[in-house]
Short mmCIF file of C-alpha atoms and ligand atoms in Angstrom, two decimals:
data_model
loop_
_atom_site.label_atom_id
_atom_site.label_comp_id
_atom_site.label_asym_id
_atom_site.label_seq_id
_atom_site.Cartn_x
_atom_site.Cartn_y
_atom_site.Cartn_z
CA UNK A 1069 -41.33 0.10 -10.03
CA UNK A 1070 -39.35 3.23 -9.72
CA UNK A 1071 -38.92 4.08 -5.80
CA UNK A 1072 -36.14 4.82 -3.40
CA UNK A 1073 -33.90 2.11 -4.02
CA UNK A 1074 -33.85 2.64 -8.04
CA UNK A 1075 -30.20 2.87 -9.01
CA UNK A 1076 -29.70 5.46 -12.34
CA UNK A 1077 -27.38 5.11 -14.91
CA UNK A 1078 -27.76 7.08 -18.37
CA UNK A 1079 -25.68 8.28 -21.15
CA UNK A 1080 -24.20 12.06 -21.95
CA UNK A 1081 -23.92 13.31 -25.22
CA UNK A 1082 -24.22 16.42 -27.69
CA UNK A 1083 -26.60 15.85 -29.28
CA UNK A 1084 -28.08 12.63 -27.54
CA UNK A 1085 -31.78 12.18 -27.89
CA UNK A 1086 -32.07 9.14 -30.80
CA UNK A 1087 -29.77 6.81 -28.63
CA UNK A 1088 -30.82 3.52 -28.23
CA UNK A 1089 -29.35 2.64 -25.18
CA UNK A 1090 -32.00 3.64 -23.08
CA UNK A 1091 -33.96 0.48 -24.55
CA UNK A 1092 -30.61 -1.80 -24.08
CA UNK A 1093 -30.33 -1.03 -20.56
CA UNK A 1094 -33.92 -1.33 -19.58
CA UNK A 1095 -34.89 -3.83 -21.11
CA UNK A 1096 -32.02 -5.73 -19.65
CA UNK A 1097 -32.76 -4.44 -16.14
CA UNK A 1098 -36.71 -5.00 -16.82
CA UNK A 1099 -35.68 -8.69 -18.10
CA UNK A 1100 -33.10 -9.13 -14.91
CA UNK A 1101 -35.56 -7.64 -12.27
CA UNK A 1102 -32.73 -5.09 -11.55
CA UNK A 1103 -34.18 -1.95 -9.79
CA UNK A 1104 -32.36 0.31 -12.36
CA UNK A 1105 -33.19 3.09 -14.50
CA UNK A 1106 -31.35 4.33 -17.58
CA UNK A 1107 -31.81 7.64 -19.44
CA UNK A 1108 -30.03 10.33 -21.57
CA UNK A 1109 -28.88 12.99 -20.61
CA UNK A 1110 -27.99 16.08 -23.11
CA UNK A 1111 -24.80 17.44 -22.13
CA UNK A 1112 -22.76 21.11 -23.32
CA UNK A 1113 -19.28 20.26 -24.29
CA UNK A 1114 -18.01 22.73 -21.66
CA UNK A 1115 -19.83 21.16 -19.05
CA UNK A 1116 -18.31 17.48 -19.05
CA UNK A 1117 -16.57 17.89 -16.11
CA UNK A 1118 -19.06 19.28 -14.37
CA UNK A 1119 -21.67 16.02 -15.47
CA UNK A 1120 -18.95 13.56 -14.61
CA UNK A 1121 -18.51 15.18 -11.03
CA UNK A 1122 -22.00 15.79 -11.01
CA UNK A 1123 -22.75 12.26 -11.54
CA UNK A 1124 -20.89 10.81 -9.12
CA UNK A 1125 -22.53 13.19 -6.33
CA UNK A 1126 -26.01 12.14 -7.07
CA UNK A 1127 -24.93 8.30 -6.17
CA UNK A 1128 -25.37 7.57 -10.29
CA UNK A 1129 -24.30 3.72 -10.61
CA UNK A 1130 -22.05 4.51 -14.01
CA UNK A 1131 -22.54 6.50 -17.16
CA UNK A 1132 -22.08 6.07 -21.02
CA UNK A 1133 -20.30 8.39 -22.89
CA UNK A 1134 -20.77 8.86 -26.61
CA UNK A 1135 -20.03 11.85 -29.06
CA UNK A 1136 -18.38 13.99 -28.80
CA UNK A 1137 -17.65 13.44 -25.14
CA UNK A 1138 -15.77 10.17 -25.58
CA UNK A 1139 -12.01 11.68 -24.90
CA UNK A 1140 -13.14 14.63 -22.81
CA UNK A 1141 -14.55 12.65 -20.24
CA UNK A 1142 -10.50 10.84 -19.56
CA UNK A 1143 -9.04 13.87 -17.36
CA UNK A 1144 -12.06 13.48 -14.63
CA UNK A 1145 -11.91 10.00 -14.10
CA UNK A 1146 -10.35 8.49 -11.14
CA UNK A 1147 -8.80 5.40 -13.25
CA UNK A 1148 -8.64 3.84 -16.83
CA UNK A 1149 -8.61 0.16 -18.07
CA UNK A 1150 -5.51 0.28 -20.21
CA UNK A 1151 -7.63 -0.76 -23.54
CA UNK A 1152 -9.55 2.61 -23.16
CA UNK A 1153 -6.20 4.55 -22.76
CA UNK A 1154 -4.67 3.09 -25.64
CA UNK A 1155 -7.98 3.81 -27.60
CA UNK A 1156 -7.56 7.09 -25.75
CA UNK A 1157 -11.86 6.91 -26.16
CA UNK A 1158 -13.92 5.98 -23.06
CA UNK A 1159 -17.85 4.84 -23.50
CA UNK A 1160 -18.49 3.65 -19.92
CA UNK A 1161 -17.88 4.78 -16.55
CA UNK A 1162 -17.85 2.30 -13.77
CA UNK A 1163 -18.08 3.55 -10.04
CA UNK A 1164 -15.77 3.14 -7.74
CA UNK A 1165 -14.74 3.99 -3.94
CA UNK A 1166 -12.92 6.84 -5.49
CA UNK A 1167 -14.77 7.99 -8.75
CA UNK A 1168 -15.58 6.30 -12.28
CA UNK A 1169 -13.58 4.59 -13.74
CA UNK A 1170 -13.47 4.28 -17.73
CA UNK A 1171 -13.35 1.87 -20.47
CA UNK A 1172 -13.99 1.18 -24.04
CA UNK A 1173 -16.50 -1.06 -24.68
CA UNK A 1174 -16.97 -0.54 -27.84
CA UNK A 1175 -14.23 -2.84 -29.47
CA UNK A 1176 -15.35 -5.67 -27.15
CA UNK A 1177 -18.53 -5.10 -28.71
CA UNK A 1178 -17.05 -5.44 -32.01
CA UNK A 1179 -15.69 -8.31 -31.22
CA UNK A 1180 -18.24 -10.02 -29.38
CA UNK A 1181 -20.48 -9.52 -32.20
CA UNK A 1182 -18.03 -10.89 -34.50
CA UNK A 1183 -17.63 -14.22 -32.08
CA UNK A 1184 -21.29 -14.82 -32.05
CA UNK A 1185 -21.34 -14.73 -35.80
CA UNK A 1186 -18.55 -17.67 -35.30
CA UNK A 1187 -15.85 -15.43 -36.62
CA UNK A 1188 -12.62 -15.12 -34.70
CA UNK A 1189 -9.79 -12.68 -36.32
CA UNK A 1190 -7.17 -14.60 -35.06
CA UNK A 1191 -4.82 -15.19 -37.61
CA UNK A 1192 -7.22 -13.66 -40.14
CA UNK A 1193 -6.72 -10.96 -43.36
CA UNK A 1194 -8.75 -8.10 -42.63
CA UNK A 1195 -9.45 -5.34 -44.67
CA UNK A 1196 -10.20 -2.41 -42.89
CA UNK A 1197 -12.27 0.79 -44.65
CA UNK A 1198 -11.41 4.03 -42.99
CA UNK A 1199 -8.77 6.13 -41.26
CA UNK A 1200 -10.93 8.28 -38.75
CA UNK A 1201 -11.44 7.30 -35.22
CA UNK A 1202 -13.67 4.68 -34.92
CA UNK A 1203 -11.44 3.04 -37.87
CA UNK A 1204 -8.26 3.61 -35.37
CA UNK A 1205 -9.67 1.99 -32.87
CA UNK A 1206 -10.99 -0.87 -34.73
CA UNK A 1207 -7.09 -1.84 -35.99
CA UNK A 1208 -6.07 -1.49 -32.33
CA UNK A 1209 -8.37 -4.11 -31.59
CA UNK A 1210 -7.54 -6.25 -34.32
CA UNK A 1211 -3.98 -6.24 -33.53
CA UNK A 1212 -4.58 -6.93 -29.93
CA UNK A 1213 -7.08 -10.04 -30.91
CA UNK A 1214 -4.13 -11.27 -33.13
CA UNK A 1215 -4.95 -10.73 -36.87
CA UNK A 1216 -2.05 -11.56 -39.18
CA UNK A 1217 -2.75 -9.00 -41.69
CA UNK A 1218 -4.49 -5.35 -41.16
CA UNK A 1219 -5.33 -3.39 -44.72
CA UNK A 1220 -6.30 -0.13 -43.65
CA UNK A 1221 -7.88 1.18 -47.12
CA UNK A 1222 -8.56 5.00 -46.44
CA UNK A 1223 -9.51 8.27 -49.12
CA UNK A 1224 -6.30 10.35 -47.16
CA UNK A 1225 -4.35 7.82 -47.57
CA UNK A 1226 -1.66 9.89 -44.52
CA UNK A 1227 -4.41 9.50 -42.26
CA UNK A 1228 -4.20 5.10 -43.04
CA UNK A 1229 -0.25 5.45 -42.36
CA UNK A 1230 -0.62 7.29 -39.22
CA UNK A 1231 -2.58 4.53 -37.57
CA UNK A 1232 -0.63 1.97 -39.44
CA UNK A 1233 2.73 3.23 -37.82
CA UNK A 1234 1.10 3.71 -34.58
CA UNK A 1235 -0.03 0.31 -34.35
CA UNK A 1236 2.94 -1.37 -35.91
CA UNK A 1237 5.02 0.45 -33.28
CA UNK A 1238 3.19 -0.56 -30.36
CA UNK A 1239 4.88 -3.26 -28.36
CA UNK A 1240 3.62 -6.50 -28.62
CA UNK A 1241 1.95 -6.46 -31.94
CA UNK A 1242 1.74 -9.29 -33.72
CA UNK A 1243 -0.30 -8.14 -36.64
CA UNK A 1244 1.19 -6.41 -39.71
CA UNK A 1245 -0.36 -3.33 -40.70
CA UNK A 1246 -0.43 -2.05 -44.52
CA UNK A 1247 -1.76 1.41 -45.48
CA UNK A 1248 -3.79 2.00 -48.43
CA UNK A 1249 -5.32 4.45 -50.54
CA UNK A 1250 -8.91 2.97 -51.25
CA UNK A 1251 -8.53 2.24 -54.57
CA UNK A 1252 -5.52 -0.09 -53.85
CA UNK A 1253 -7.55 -2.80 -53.18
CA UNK A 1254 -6.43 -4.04 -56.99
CA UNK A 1255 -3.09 -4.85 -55.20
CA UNK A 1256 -4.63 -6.96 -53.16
CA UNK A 1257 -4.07 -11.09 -53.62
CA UNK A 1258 -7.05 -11.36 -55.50
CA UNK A 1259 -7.17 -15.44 -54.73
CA UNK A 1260 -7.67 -14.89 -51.06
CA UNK A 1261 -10.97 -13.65 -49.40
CA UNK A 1262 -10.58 -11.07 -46.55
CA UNK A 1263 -12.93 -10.53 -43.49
CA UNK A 1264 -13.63 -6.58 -44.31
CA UNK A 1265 -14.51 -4.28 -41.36
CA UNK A 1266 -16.45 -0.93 -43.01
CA UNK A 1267 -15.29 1.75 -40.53
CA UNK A 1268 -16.84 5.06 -41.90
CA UNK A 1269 -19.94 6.62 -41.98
CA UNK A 1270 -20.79 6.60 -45.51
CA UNK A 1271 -23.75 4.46 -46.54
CA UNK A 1272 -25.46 6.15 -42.79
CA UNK A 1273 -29.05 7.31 -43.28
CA UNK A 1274 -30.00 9.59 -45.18
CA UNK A 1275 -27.09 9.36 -47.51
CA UNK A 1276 -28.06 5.20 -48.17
CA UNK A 1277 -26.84 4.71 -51.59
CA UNK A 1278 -23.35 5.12 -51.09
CA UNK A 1279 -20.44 2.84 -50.76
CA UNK A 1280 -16.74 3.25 -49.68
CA UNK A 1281 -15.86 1.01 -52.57
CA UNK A 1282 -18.81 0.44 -55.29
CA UNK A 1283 -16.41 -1.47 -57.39
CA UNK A 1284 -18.29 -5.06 -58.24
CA UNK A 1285 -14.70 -6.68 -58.76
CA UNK A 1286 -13.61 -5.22 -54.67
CA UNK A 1287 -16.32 -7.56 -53.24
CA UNK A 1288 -15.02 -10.98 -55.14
CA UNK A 1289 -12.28 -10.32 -52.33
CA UNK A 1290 -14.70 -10.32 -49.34
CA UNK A 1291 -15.83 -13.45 -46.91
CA UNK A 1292 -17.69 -11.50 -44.65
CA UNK A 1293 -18.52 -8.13 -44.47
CA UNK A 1294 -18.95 -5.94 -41.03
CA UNK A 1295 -20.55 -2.19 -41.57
CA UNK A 1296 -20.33 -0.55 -38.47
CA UNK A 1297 -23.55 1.85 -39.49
CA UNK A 1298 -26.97 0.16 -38.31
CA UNK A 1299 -29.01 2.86 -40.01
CA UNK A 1300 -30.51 1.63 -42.69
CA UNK A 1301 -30.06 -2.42 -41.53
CA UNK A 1302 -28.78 -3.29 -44.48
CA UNK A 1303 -26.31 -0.69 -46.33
CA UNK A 1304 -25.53 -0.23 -50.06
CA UNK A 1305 -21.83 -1.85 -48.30
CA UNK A 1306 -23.90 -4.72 -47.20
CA UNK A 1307 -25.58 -5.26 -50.33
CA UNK A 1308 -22.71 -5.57 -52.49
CA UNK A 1309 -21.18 -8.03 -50.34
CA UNK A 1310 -23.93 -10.12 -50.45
CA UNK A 1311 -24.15 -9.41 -54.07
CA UNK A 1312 -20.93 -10.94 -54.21
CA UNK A 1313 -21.89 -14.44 -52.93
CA UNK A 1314 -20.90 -13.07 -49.11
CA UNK A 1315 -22.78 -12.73 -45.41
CA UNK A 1316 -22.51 -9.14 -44.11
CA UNK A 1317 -23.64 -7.61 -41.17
CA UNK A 1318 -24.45 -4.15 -40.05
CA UNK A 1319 -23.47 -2.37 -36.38
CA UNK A 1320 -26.51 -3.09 -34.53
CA UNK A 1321 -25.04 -6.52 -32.64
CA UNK A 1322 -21.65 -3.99 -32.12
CA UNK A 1323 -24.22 -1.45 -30.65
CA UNK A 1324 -26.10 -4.34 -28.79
CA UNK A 1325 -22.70 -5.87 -27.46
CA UNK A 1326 -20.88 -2.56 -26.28
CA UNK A 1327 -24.05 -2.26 -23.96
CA UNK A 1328 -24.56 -6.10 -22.63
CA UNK A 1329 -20.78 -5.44 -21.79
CA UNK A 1330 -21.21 -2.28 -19.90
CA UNK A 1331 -23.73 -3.96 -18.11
CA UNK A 1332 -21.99 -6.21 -16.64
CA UNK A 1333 -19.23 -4.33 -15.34
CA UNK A 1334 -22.52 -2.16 -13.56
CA UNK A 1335 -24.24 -5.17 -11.78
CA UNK A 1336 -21.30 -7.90 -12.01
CA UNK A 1337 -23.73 -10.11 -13.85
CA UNK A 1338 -23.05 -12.63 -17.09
CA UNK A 1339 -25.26 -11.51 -19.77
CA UNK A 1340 -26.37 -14.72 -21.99
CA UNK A 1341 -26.61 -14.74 -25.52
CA UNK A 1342 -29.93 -15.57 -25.48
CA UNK A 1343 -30.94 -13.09 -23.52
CA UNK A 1344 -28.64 -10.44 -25.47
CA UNK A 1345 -30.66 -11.51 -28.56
CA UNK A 1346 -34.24 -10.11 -26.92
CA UNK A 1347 -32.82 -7.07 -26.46
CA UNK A 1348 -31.37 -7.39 -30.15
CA UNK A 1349 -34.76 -7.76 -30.96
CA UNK A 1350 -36.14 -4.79 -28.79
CA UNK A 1351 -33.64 -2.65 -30.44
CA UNK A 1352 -34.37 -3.45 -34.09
CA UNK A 1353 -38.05 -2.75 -33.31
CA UNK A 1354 -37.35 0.64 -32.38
CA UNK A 1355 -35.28 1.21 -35.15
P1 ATR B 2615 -15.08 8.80 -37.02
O1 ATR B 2615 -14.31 9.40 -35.89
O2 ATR B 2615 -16.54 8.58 -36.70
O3 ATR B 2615 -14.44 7.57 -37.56
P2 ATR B 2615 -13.99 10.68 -38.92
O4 ATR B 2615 -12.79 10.83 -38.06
O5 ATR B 2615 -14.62 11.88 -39.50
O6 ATR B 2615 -15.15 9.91 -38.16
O7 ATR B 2615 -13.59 9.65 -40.09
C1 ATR B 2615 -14.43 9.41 -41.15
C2 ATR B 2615 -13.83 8.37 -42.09
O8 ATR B 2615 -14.74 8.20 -43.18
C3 ATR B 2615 -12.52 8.77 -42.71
O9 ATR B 2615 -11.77 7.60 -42.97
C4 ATR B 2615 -12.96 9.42 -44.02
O10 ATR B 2615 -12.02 9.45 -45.04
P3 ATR B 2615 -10.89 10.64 -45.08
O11 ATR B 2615 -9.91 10.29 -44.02
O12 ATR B 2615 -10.30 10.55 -46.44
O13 ATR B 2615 -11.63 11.92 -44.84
C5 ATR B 2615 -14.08 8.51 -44.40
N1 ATR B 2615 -15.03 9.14 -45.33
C6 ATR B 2615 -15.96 10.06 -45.02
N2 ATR B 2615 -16.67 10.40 -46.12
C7 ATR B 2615 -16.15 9.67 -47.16
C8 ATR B 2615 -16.45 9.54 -48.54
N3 ATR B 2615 -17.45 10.22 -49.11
N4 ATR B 2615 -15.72 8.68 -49.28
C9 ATR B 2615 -14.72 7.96 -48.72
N5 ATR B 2615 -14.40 8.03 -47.42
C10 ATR B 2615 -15.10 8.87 -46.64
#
């Protein structure tokens, strides 16, 4: 029941309209008996500013922030949680006394996903396919949750050694970082299987039948494969993995996970995994 209590929260993008999170959030306030509502709202890149201000005059509880607003959103927030600055990419806004304040959800996603799949990266070989943004953040997070080993396998291979420097420079890292070009992966210790994280969009709807690597002798390397695409649910990436005797898994749990965490920072609340996987469900049926 919608009435003068209802709290909003929604999600700004360009474009925005086939996001799912409209059916993560209510469902999980539906499920919770929250009195919120969640919707999407289209928003002009020059206007961010204005939506973020805007937003926080109209009593909105928080806000998700996807493409291409995920950077733009930083200079009008009041505060950021330092895993979001590093990223330098904020997907939820949390309100405060004195305006939102951001983080990146997203990687926690990741790797929330990856822990209910009983798969914890530290210590762990990783290869990692991609160089573009979503791939930069992903070796952040990898190096923060302590991998030993990060092969960032990329077509521009500059654009692998950029993030590889940047993360092997940042204090504190543990992990070493190696920079690839893609078809390196013949370099690779071929007697050791690798947890591989597919970080492009290639293999995405409508383009299905492609593959990063299509190479049948690249998958003998892989334990488990992660594609970070969720559209189709199971990629050509995913198929050769599995082809290969491994378990893969798409982006869908990442997707499902970056909301059940944004969540709670909104209401405070634990989200259980059991109830994370009827909203799993919920999602896939409106796939
Ligand atoms: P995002 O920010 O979503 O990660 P991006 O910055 O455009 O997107 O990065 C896309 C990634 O997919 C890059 O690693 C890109 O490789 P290049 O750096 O060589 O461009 C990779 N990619 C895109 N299309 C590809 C293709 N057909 N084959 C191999 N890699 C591809």
């Amino acid at each position: 029941m919608i009435n003068g209590y209802t709290r909003v929260l929604g999600v700004i993008g360009n474009p925005v309209e086939h996001t799912m999170s409209p059916v993560i959030h209510n469902t999980l306030a539906e499920k919770l008996g929250d009195n919120l509502v969640y919707t999407a709202f289209h928003v002009n890149n020059e206007y961010v500013g204005d939506a973020v201000k805007g937003a926080y005059a109209l009593n909105l509880l928080g806000l998700n922030v996807t493409v291409p607003h995920k950077s733009a959103v930083i200079p009008y927030l009041s505060d950021i949680d330092p895993l979001a600055k590093r990223i330098g990419a904020v997907n939820t806004l949390v309100r405060t006394e004195n305006g939102y304040k951001g983080y990146n959800t997203d990687m926690p996603g990741l790797l929330r996903a990856m822990k209910r799949d009983g798969v914890d990266i530290c210590g762990e070989h990783i290869i990692l396919l991609g160089a573009g943004g979503v791939a930069r953040a992903v070796a952040m997070m990898l190096a923060e949750a302590g991998a030993s080993h990060i092969y960032i396998l990329n077509r521009t291979v500059e654009k692998a050694e950029n993030i590889a420097d940047e993360v092997n420079s940042s204090s504190g890292c543990k992990s070493i970082v190696t920079a690839m070009e893609t078809g390196a992966y013949r370099k690779l210790d071929n007697g050791k299987k690798y947890i591989v994280i597919q970080a492009t969009s290639v293999g995405m709807h409508p383009d299905t039948e492609k593959a990063v690597i299509e190479d049948d002798e690249f998958y003998k390397l892989v334990n488990i494969g992660y594609d970070i695409v969720f559209n189709p649910s199971e990629t050509k990436f995913m198929k050769l993995c599995q082809k290969a005797g491994a378990d893969a898994f798409n982006g869908l749990r990442m997707l499902l996970y970056q909301g059940v965490i944004a969540y709670e920072l909104w209401t405070g609340k634990k989200i259980t995994d059991e109830l994370a996987e009827a909203v799993y469900m919920k999602m896939s049926e409106s796939l």
